[in-house]
Amino acid sequence: MPKTLRIGQPDIVQIMDSLSEQLGIAMTNSNDDYCLDVSDKLGRGYIRGIQFSHGLGVIESHLTVNSKLHFLFEKLDVNYLQLLFNLDAKVVHKSSDSKEKTTINKLQYCMFANDTTTTHQISISKEKSSNFFMLLINRKVFEEKLMSLTDEFSNELELIFKDVNGVNHIFESNYFSLEISQYIEEFRRCEHEEFMKPMFLEGKAYEILTSQLHNYNNGGDDSKKTLLRKSTIDKIEKAVDIIKEELDVRINVYSLAKRVGLNQNTLQNGFKKLFRTSVNEYIKNYRIERAKTLMENSDLNISEITYKIGINSRSYFSKLFKERYGISPSKYMAHLQESNTKSA
């Protein structure tokens, strides 16, 4: 029998308290990082919530449930703006003012907000690995932060952020970039402790928000938006794995597309959609990022690093590195060695 969890509280702490009560599960709290282990009640997994300053909060859910589960976002005085990023099996969105249901597939997001009469429901299926990350923004509180930064907004952003009383019904769904998927993974894998952890998590939450708002603000005509099949996304992710695993060899876009079962144009369009860059630019950027990581975490010299990331010319590598980081690799390496000597 389907179960419904009701969400209708003004902040994340109260939301998590309510979910704890509805499920009959004790909630853990580690430095205002709240978590519910639902393994004994719903199936397997957890629901996590964190409240940041200025009305920004996060709820993330990684569940495999024994029966269908609904998250019902009820009407309340505080009308949240909510952005849901789906990272695995499809979820379904439905609002109370419509009979239509919207399927949110892997690597799709939906942005929604209640008006004064509408509720929203997110449903996850039985025995499917559900994995989503949500930003919840109390627009009345968040407005104070925005107005301290600027009073100029595009028409699109003014519609969603200045409607602090929830007059307008908002719903938007499309794909989000794999860049955002990476930010979410970094949020979840945060290794910082003490006061550094909440600072890192809040910064990463804003990174996710600003990246998605940039995409939304520059989305253009909906009729020109390209839809990607789940199978295509899986093949693009496979291409990314190949790039990372075989970084030391020359990678040809045509042969890469063939290996993952796509034509070259589909692969290029998929990278532009999910990474906002071409395949070759992605490879180049990843090589330089990987080189920096190797400088910081290995004993390899610059020539060895250049070879390991698949660039034959040391001078070309130096040019790319300086363009990216504003310092030559030799100077950066010397800086690292000096820092290590001082800390020894």
mmCIF file of C-alpha atoms in Angstrom:
data_model
loop_
_atom_site.group_PDB
_atom_site.id
_atom_site.type_symbol
_atom_site.label_atom_id
_atom_site.label_comp_id
_atom_site.label_asym_id
_atom_site.label_seq_id
_atom_site.Cartn_x
_atom_site.Cartn_y
_atom_site.Cartn_z
ATOM 1 C CA MET A 1 0.000 0.000 0.000
ATOM 2 C CA PRO A 2 1.439 3.434 -0.935
ATOM 3 C CA LYS A 3 2.689 5.621 1.903
ATOM 4 C CA THR A 4 2.519 9.426 1.960
ATOM 5 C CA LEU A 5 4.994 11.618 3.841
ATOM 6 C CA ARG A 6 3.673 15.139 4.381
ATOM 7 C CA ILE A 7 6.033 18.110 4.200
ATOM 8 C CA GLY A 8 4.546 21.386 5.404
ATOM 9 C CA GLN A 9 6.942 23.001 7.857
ATOM 10 C CA PRO A 10 8.777 26.338 7.519
ATOM 11 C CA ASP A 11 12.352 25.039 7.795
ATOM 12 C CA ILE A 12 14.414 21.894 7.278
ATOM 13 C CA VAL A 13 14.814 21.097 10.983
ATOM 14 C CA GLN A 14 11.039 21.051 11.490
ATOM 15 C CA ILE A 15 10.577 19.071 8.260
ATOM 16 C CA MET A 16 13.004 16.398 9.482
ATOM 17 C CA ASP A 17 11.331 16.355 12.923
ATOM 18 C CA SER A 18 7.977 15.789 11.225
ATOM 19 C CA LEU A 19 9.315 13.006 8.989
ATOM 20 C CA SER A 20 10.862 11.364 12.052
ATOM 21 C CA GLU A 21 7.478 11.443 13.794
ATOM 22 C CA GLN A 22 5.551 10.214 10.737
ATOM 23 C CA LEU A 23 7.920 7.276 10.276
ATOM 24 C CA GLY A 24 8.435 6.519 13.946
ATOM 25 C CA ILE A 25 12.206 6.666 13.452
ATOM 26 C CA ALA A 26 14.736 8.346 15.714
ATOM 27 C CA MET A 27 16.633 11.131 13.966
ATOM 28 C CA THR A 28 20.396 11.541 14.262
ATOM 29 C CA ASN A 29 21.975 14.992 14.407
ATOM 30 C CA SER A 30 25.639 15.703 13.738
ATOM 31 C CA ASN A 31 26.354 19.449 13.878
ATOM 32 C CA ASP A 32 22.915 20.349 12.457
ATOM 33 C CA ASP A 33 23.223 17.653 9.770
ATOM 34 C CA TYR A 34 20.037 15.601 10.301
ATOM 35 C CA CYS A 35 19.535 12.057 9.037
ATOM 36 C CA LEU A 36 16.843 9.367 9.109
ATOM 37 C CA ASP A 37 17.840 5.753 8.436
ATOM 38 C CA VAL A 38 14.617 4.310 7.005
ATOM 39 C CA SER A 39 15.835 0.717 6.616
ATOM 40 C CA ASP A 40 13.455 -0.692 9.246
ATOM 41 C CA LYS A 41 10.373 1.188 8.022
ATOM 42 C CA LEU A 42 10.386 1.753 4.258
ATOM 43 C CA GLY A 43 13.000 -0.543 2.755
ATOM 44 C CA ARG A 44 16.605 0.621 2.454
ATOM 45 C CA GLY A 45 18.292 4.015 2.520
ATOM 46 C CA TYR A 46 18.162 7.396 4.199
ATOM 47 C CA ILE A 47 16.648 10.875 4.140
ATOM 48 C CA ARG A 48 18.993 13.726 5.075
ATOM 49 C CA GLY A 49 18.294 17.393 5.773
ATOM 50 C CA ILE A 50 20.460 20.462 6.409
ATOM 51 C CA GLN A 51 19.346 24.062 7.042
ATOM 52 C CA PHE A 52 21.704 26.853 5.979
ATOM 53 C CA SER A 53 21.446 30.611 6.496
ATOM 54 C CA HIS A 54 19.127 32.994 4.602
ATOM 55 C CA GLY A 55 16.407 30.389 4.060
ATOM 56 C CA LEU A 56 18.408 27.912 1.972
ATOM 57 C CA GLY A 57 18.099 24.235 2.862
ATOM 58 C CA VAL A 58 18.842 20.797 1.434
ATOM 59 C CA ILE A 59 16.928 17.537 1.555
ATOM 60 C CA GLU A 60 18.468 14.497 -0.065
ATOM 61 C CA SER A 61 16.964 11.053 -0.337
ATOM 62 C CA HIS A 62 18.567 7.771 -1.377
ATOM 63 C CA LEU A 63 15.936 5.054 -1.031
ATOM 64 C CA THR A 64 14.784 1.684 -2.284
ATOM 65 C CA VAL A 65 11.266 1.347 -0.871
ATOM 66 C CA ASN A 66 9.095 -1.722 -0.300
ATOM 67 C CA SER A 67 5.965 0.064 -1.514
ATOM 68 C CA LYS A 68 5.238 3.199 -3.505
ATOM 69 C CA LEU A 69 6.104 6.388 -1.613
ATOM 70 C CA HIS A 70 4.719 9.920 -2.019
ATOM 71 C CA PHE A 71 6.298 13.125 -0.701
ATOM 72 C CA LEU A 72 3.427 15.627 -0.429
ATOM 73 C CA PHE A 73 4.471 19.297 -0.236
ATOM 74 C CA GLU A 74 1.534 20.961 1.459
ATOM 75 C CA LYS A 75 0.317 24.560 1.375
ATOM 76 C CA LEU A 76 1.869 26.755 4.046
ATOM 77 C CA ASP A 77 2.489 30.416 4.752
ATOM 78 C CA VAL A 78 6.117 30.063 3.632
ATOM 79 C CA ASN A 79 6.059 29.212 -0.065
ATOM 80 C CA TYR A 80 9.284 27.428 -0.841
ATOM 81 C CA LEU A 81 10.982 27.447 -4.200
ATOM 82 C CA GLN A 82 12.056 23.846 -4.658
ATOM 83 C CA LEU A 83 14.593 22.393 -7.079
ATOM 84 C CA LEU A 84 14.762 18.606 -7.313
ATOM 85 C CA PHE A 85 17.700 16.953 -9.103
ATOM 86 C CA ASN A 86 17.098 13.304 -9.971
ATOM 87 C CA LEU A 87 20.195 11.094 -10.065
ATOM 88 C CA ASP A 88 18.744 7.620 -10.607
ATOM 89 C CA ALA A 89 15.402 5.897 -11.255
ATOM 90 C CA LYS A 90 12.562 8.090 -12.460
ATOM 91 C CA VAL A 91 10.329 9.980 -10.048
ATOM 92 C CA VAL A 92 6.919 11.421 -10.867
ATOM 93 C CA HIS A 93 5.679 14.946 -10.141
ATOM 94 C CA LYS A 94 2.018 15.916 -9.861
ATOM 95 C CA SER A 95 0.371 19.151 -8.731
ATOM 96 C CA SER A 96 -3.109 19.348 -7.228
ATOM 97 C CA ASP A 97 -4.348 21.731 -9.933
ATOM 98 C CA SER A 98 -3.714 19.280 -12.781
ATOM 99 C CA LYS A 99 -4.479 15.679 -13.682
ATOM 100 C CA GLU A 100 -1.237 15.443 -15.638
ATOM 101 C CA LYS A 101 1.840 13.754 -14.220
ATOM 102 C CA THR A 102 5.403 14.647 -15.206
ATOM 103 C CA THR A 103 8.085 11.971 -15.232
ATOM 104 C CA ILE A 104 11.468 13.227 -14.021
ATOM 105 C CA ASN A 105 14.099 10.885 -15.454
ATOM 106 C CA LYS A 106 17.730 10.409 -14.509
ATOM 107 C CA LEU A 107 19.716 13.676 -14.836
ATOM 108 C CA GLN A 108 16.524 15.716 -15.110
ATOM 109 C CA TYR A 109 15.432 18.332 -12.600
ATOM 110 C CA CYS A 110 12.156 19.977 -11.768
ATOM 111 C CA MET A 111 11.682 23.383 -10.191
ATOM 112 C CA PHE A 112 8.355 24.023 -8.531
ATOM 113 C CA ALA A 113 6.639 26.285 -6.032
ATOM 114 C CA ASN A 114 3.168 26.291 -4.530
ATOM 115 C CA ASP A 115 0.814 29.138 -5.160
ATOM 116 C CA THR A 116 -1.770 29.925 -2.486
ATOM 117 C CA THR A 117 -3.958 26.937 -3.398
ATOM 118 C CA THR A 118 -1.705 24.297 -4.979
ATOM 119 C CA THR A 119 0.167 21.348 -3.496
ATOM 120 C CA HIS A 120 2.896 19.297 -5.177
ATOM 121 C CA GLN A 121 3.617 15.599 -4.902
ATOM 122 C CA ILE A 122 6.786 13.648 -5.732
ATOM 123 C CA SER A 123 6.326 9.873 -6.059
ATOM 124 C CA ILE A 124 8.934 7.123 -6.150
ATOM 125 C CA SER A 125 8.286 3.572 -7.303
ATOM 126 C CA LYS A 126 8.475 0.316 -5.394
ATOM 127 C CA GLU A 127 11.797 -1.578 -5.520
ATOM 128 C CA LYS A 128 13.534 1.089 -7.636
ATOM 129 C CA SER A 129 16.734 2.844 -6.556
ATOM 130 C CA SER A 130 15.519 6.394 -5.970
ATOM 131 C CA ASN A 131 18.211 9.024 -5.529
ATOM 132 C CA PHE A 132 17.411 12.724 -5.533
ATOM 133 C CA PHE A 133 18.813 15.969 -4.137
ATOM 134 C CA MET A 134 16.591 18.961 -3.334
ATOM 135 C CA LEU A 135 17.249 22.626 -2.680
ATOM 136 C CA LEU A 136 14.468 24.347 -0.727
ATOM 137 C CA ILE A 137 14.474 28.143 -0.603
ATOM 138 C CA ASN A 138 12.334 30.205 1.762
ATOM 139 C CA ARG A 139 11.906 33.144 -0.601
ATOM 140 C CA LYS A 140 10.849 35.642 2.069
ATOM 141 C CA VAL A 141 14.075 35.086 3.992
ATOM 142 C CA PHE A 142 16.221 34.611 0.889
ATOM 143 C CA GLU A 143 15.034 37.946 -0.521
ATOM 144 C CA GLU A 144 17.050 39.760 2.164
ATOM 145 C CA LYS A 145 20.239 38.151 0.876
ATOM 146 C CA LEU A 146 19.384 38.887 -2.757
ATOM 147 C CA MET A 147 18.575 42.547 -2.103
ATOM 148 C CA SER A 148 21.875 42.989 -0.268
ATOM 149 C CA LEU A 149 23.615 41.878 -3.466
ATOM 150 C CA THR A 150 21.572 43.491 -6.239
ATOM 151 C CA ASP A 151 18.182 44.941 -7.104
ATOM 152 C CA GLU A 152 18.439 44.025 -10.784
ATOM 153 C CA PHE A 153 16.986 40.719 -11.993
ATOM 154 C CA SER A 154 16.192 39.205 -15.355
ATOM 155 C CA ASN A 155 12.481 38.695 -15.997
ATOM 156 C CA GLU A 156 12.893 34.942 -15.464
ATOM 157 C CA LEU A 157 14.640 35.252 -12.101
ATOM 158 C CA GLU A 158 12.355 38.037 -10.891
ATOM 159 C CA LEU A 159 9.360 35.765 -11.498
ATOM 160 C CA ILE A 160 10.686 32.995 -9.283
ATOM 161 C CA PHE A 161 12.456 34.948 -6.524
ATOM 162 C CA LYS A 162 10.334 38.063 -6.004
ATOM 163 C CA ASP A 163 7.103 36.120 -5.688
ATOM 164 C CA VAL A 164 7.659 35.815 -1.931
ATOM 165 C CA ASN A 165 3.948 35.372 -1.180
ATOM 166 C CA GLY A 166 3.518 32.467 -3.581
ATOM 167 C CA VAL A 167 1.033 34.127 -5.924
ATOM 168 C CA ASN A 168 2.281 32.346 -9.052
ATOM 169 C CA HIS A 169 2.337 28.635 -9.764
ATOM 170 C CA ILE A 170 5.833 27.634 -10.915
ATOM 171 C CA PHE A 171 6.874 24.426 -12.643
ATOM 172 C CA GLU A 172 9.862 23.813 -14.912
ATOM 173 C CA SER A 173 11.526 20.556 -15.920
ATOM 174 C CA ASN A 174 14.536 19.816 -18.095
ATOM 175 C CA TYR A 175 17.952 18.173 -18.024
ATOM 176 C CA PHE A 176 20.690 19.409 -15.724
ATOM 177 C CA SER A 177 24.408 19.232 -16.427
ATOM 178 C CA LEU A 178 26.727 16.460 -15.278
ATOM 179 C CA GLU A 179 28.703 19.305 -13.726
ATOM 180 C CA ILE A 180 25.858 19.716 -11.218
ATOM 181 C CA SER A 181 25.820 15.951 -10.685
ATOM 182 C CA GLN A 182 29.500 16.212 -9.756
ATOM 183 C CA TYR A 183 28.787 19.071 -7.313
ATOM 184 C CA ILE A 184 26.116 16.937 -5.632
ATOM 185 C CA GLU A 185 28.557 14.048 -5.308
ATOM 186 C CA GLU A 186 31.124 16.417 -3.752
ATOM 187 C CA PHE A 187 28.433 17.637 -1.327
ATOM 188 C CA ARG A 188 27.721 14.075 -0.261
ATOM 189 C CA ARG A 189 31.358 13.056 0.060
ATOM 190 C CA CYS A 190 32.477 16.054 2.101
ATOM 191 C CA GLU A 191 35.445 15.024 4.249
ATOM 192 C CA HIS A 192 35.815 18.284 6.177
ATOM 193 C CA GLU A 193 35.201 18.327 9.907
ATOM 194 C CA GLU A 194 34.241 20.850 12.601
ATOM 195 C CA PHE A 195 33.237 24.322 11.342
ATOM 196 C CA MET A 196 34.768 23.657 7.919
ATOM 197 C CA LYS A 197 32.108 21.056 7.074
ATOM 198 C CA PRO A 198 29.017 23.347 7.194
ATOM 199 C CA MET A 199 30.981 26.071 5.393
ATOM 200 C CA PHE A 200 31.903 23.651 2.597
ATOM 201 C CA LEU A 201 28.378 22.234 2.332
ATOM 202 C CA GLU A 202 26.729 25.654 2.184
ATOM 203 C CA GLY A 203 29.203 26.801 -0.459
ATOM 204 C CA LYS A 204 28.544 23.670 -2.511
ATOM 205 C CA ALA A 205 24.762 24.159 -2.192
ATOM 206 C CA TYR A 206 25.145 27.686 -3.587
ATOM 207 C CA GLU A 207 27.364 26.325 -6.366
ATOM 208 C CA ILE A 208 24.591 23.917 -7.363
ATOM 209 C CA LEU A 209 21.973 26.676 -7.184
ATOM 210 C CA THR A 210 23.927 29.249 -9.192
ATOM 211 C CA SER A 211 24.880 26.713 -11.852
ATOM 212 C CA GLN A 212 21.256 25.689 -12.353
ATOM 213 C CA LEU A 213 19.985 29.283 -12.293
ATOM 214 C CA HIS A 214 22.557 30.160 -14.951
ATOM 215 C CA ASN A 215 21.245 27.325 -17.125
ATOM 216 C CA TYR A 216 17.640 28.370 -16.490
ATOM 217 C CA ASN A 217 18.300 32.045 -17.172
ATOM 218 C CA ASN A 218 20.042 31.250 -20.454
ATOM 219 C CA GLY A 219 17.785 28.420 -21.551
ATOM 220 C CA GLY A 220 16.318 30.201 -24.536
ATOM 221 C CA ASP A 221 13.319 28.951 -26.452
ATOM 222 C CA ASP A 222 11.867 25.728 -25.046
ATOM 223 C CA SER A 223 11.163 24.518 -28.578
ATOM 224 C CA LYS A 224 14.910 24.402 -29.208
ATOM 225 C CA LYS A 225 15.757 22.343 -26.141
ATOM 226 C CA THR A 226 17.143 18.897 -26.963
ATOM 227 C CA LEU A 227 15.842 15.886 -25.086
ATOM 228 C CA LEU A 228 18.232 13.037 -24.318
ATOM 229 C CA ARG A 229 17.147 9.447 -23.868
ATOM 230 C CA LYS A 230 18.243 7.647 -20.718
ATOM 231 C CA SER A 231 20.177 5.183 -22.891
ATOM 232 C CA THR A 232 22.032 8.104 -24.509
ATOM 233 C CA ILE A 233 22.914 9.578 -21.107
ATOM 234 C CA ASP A 234 24.242 6.188 -19.983
ATOM 235 C CA LYS A 235 26.448 6.014 -23.092
ATOM 236 C CA ILE A 236 27.738 9.553 -22.529
ATOM 237 C CA GLU A 237 28.617 8.600 -18.940
ATOM 238 C CA LYS A 238 30.441 5.545 -20.349
ATOM 239 C CA ALA A 239 32.380 7.865 -22.687
ATOM 240 C CA VAL A 240 33.390 9.987 -19.687
ATOM 241 C CA ASP A 241 34.646 6.865 -17.897
ATOM 242 C CA ILE A 242 36.736 5.922 -20.951
ATOM 243 C CA ILE A 243 38.239 9.415 -21.103
ATOM 244 C CA LYS A 244 39.227 9.280 -17.431
ATOM 245 C CA GLU A 245 40.581 5.726 -17.585
ATOM 246 C CA GLU A 246 42.545 6.218 -20.831
ATOM 247 C CA LEU A 247 43.746 9.770 -20.359
ATOM 248 C CA ASP A 248 47.325 8.879 -21.304
ATOM 249 C CA VAL A 249 46.400 7.893 -24.879
ATOM 250 C CA ARG A 250 45.203 9.957 -27.819
ATOM 251 C CA ILE A 251 41.409 9.999 -27.814
ATOM 252 C CA ASN A 252 39.614 10.361 -31.140
ATOM 253 C CA VAL A 253 36.029 11.616 -30.931
ATOM 254 C CA TYR A 254 34.826 9.401 -33.784
ATOM 255 C CA SER A 255 36.290 6.210 -32.280
ATOM 256 C CA LEU A 256 35.059 7.189 -28.798
ATOM 257 C CA ALA A 257 31.518 7.607 -30.137
ATOM 258 C CA LYS A 258 31.749 4.253 -31.890
ATOM 259 C CA ARG A 259 32.943 2.499 -28.722
ATOM 260 C CA VAL A 260 29.933 3.681 -26.720
ATOM 261 C CA GLY A 261 27.419 3.052 -29.505
ATOM 262 C CA LEU A 262 26.604 6.624 -30.548
ATOM 263 C CA ASN A 263 27.223 8.586 -33.698
ATOM 264 C CA GLN A 264 29.667 11.469 -33.444
ATOM 265 C CA ASN A 265 27.031 14.222 -33.629
ATOM 266 C CA THR A 266 24.920 12.669 -30.866
ATOM 267 C CA LEU A 267 27.967 12.386 -28.613
ATOM 268 C CA GLN A 268 28.972 15.998 -29.278
ATOM 269 C CA ASN A 269 25.437 17.281 -28.709
ATOM 270 C CA GLY A 270 25.183 15.246 -25.500
ATOM 271 C CA PHE A 271 28.404 16.742 -24.129
ATOM 272 C CA LYS A 272 27.206 20.245 -25.003
ATOM 273 C CA LYS A 273 23.914 19.545 -23.250
ATOM 274 C CA LEU A 274 25.355 17.937 -20.112
ATOM 275 C CA PHE A 275 28.732 19.702 -19.817
ATOM 276 C CA ARG A 276 28.201 22.869 -21.877
ATOM 277 C CA THR A 277 31.360 22.050 -23.835
ATOM 278 C CA SER A 278 32.590 19.899 -26.732
ATOM 279 C CA VAL A 279 34.158 16.464 -26.269
ATOM 280 C CA ASN A 280 37.647 17.765 -27.082
ATOM 281 C CA GLU A 281 37.296 20.720 -24.701
ATOM 282 C CA TYR A 282 36.123 18.365 -21.958
ATOM 283 C CA ILE A 283 39.166 16.131 -22.518
ATOM 284 C CA LYS A 284 41.527 19.109 -22.483
ATOM 285 C CA ASN A 285 40.006 20.544 -19.298
ATOM 286 C CA TYR A 286 40.057 17.193 -17.520
ATOM 287 C CA ARG A 287 43.706 16.647 -18.473
ATOM 288 C CA ILE A 288 44.721 19.962 -16.920
ATOM 289 C CA GLU A 289 42.652 19.316 -13.775
ATOM 290 C CA ARG A 290 44.176 15.850 -13.478
ATOM 291 C CA ALA A 291 47.677 17.287 -13.897
ATOM 292 C CA LYS A 292 47.093 19.689 -11.005
ATOM 293 C CA THR A 293 45.871 16.812 -8.826
ATOM 294 C CA LEU A 294 48.967 14.753 -9.676
ATOM 295 C CA MET A 295 51.232 17.687 -8.809
ATOM 296 C CA GLU A 296 49.573 17.972 -5.419
ATOM 297 C CA ASN A 297 49.332 14.272 -4.594
ATOM 298 C CA SER A 298 52.190 12.412 -6.282
ATOM 299 C CA ASP A 299 55.977 12.445 -6.596
ATOM 300 C CA LEU A 300 55.906 12.661 -10.407
ATOM 301 C CA ASN A 301 57.851 15.427 -12.109
ATOM 302 C CA ILE A 302 56.328 17.682 -14.774
ATOM 303 C CA SER A 303 57.577 15.593 -17.708
ATOM 304 C CA GLU A 304 56.121 12.426 -16.182
ATOM 305 C CA ILE A 305 52.819 14.163 -15.480
ATOM 306 C CA THR A 306 52.670 15.519 -19.035
ATOM 307 C CA TYR A 307 53.116 11.984 -20.375
ATOM 308 C CA LYS A 308 50.587 10.524 -17.917
ATOM 309 C CA ILE A 309 47.800 12.889 -19.012
ATOM 310 C CA GLY A 310 48.346 12.199 -22.716
ATOM 311 C CA ILE A 311 50.018 15.452 -23.814
ATOM 312 C CA ASN A 312 53.203 14.977 -25.852
ATOM 313 C CA SER A 313 54.524 18.541 -25.698
ATOM 314 C CA ARG A 314 55.683 19.952 -22.367
ATOM 315 C CA SER A 315 55.526 23.512 -23.744
ATOM 316 C CA TYR A 316 51.921 22.981 -24.895
ATOM 317 C CA PHE A 317 51.034 21.610 -21.460
ATOM 318 C CA SER A 318 52.645 24.647 -19.805
ATOM 319 C CA LYS A 319 50.615 26.952 -22.054
ATOM 320 C CA LEU A 320 47.317 25.206 -21.197
ATOM 321 C CA PHE A 321 48.090 25.063 -17.474
ATOM 322 C CA LYS A 322 48.929 28.769 -17.289
ATOM 323 C CA GLU A 323 45.787 29.693 -19.249
ATOM 324 C CA ARG A 324 43.710 27.729 -16.733
ATOM 325 C CA TYR A 325 45.397 28.620 -13.441
ATOM 326 C CA GLY A 326 47.362 31.797 -14.166
ATOM 327 C CA ILE A 327 50.689 30.254 -13.165
ATOM 328 C CA SER A 328 53.173 28.027 -14.983
ATOM 329 C CA PRO A 329 53.347 24.366 -13.878
ATOM 330 C CA SER A 330 57.009 24.740 -12.885
ATOM 331 C CA LYS A 331 56.232 27.692 -10.596
ATOM 332 C CA TYR A 332 53.217 25.903 -9.144
ATOM 333 C CA MET A 333 55.338 22.814 -8.472
ATOM 334 C CA ALA A 334 58.005 24.957 -6.796
ATOM 335 C CA HIS A 335 55.303 26.582 -4.643
ATOM 336 C CA LEU A 336 54.048 23.148 -3.554
ATOM 337 C CA GLN A 337 57.549 21.962 -2.702
ATOM 338 C CA GLU A 338 58.216 25.118 -0.681
ATOM 339 C CA SER A 339 54.945 24.699 1.235
ATOM 340 C CA ASN A 340 55.738 21.044 1.986
ATOM 341 C CA THR A 341 59.214 21.976 3.232
ATOM 342 C CA LYS A 342 57.821 24.592 5.625
ATOM 343 C CA SER A 343 55.225 22.213 7.026
ATOM 344 C CA ALA A 344 57.719 19.362 7.487
#
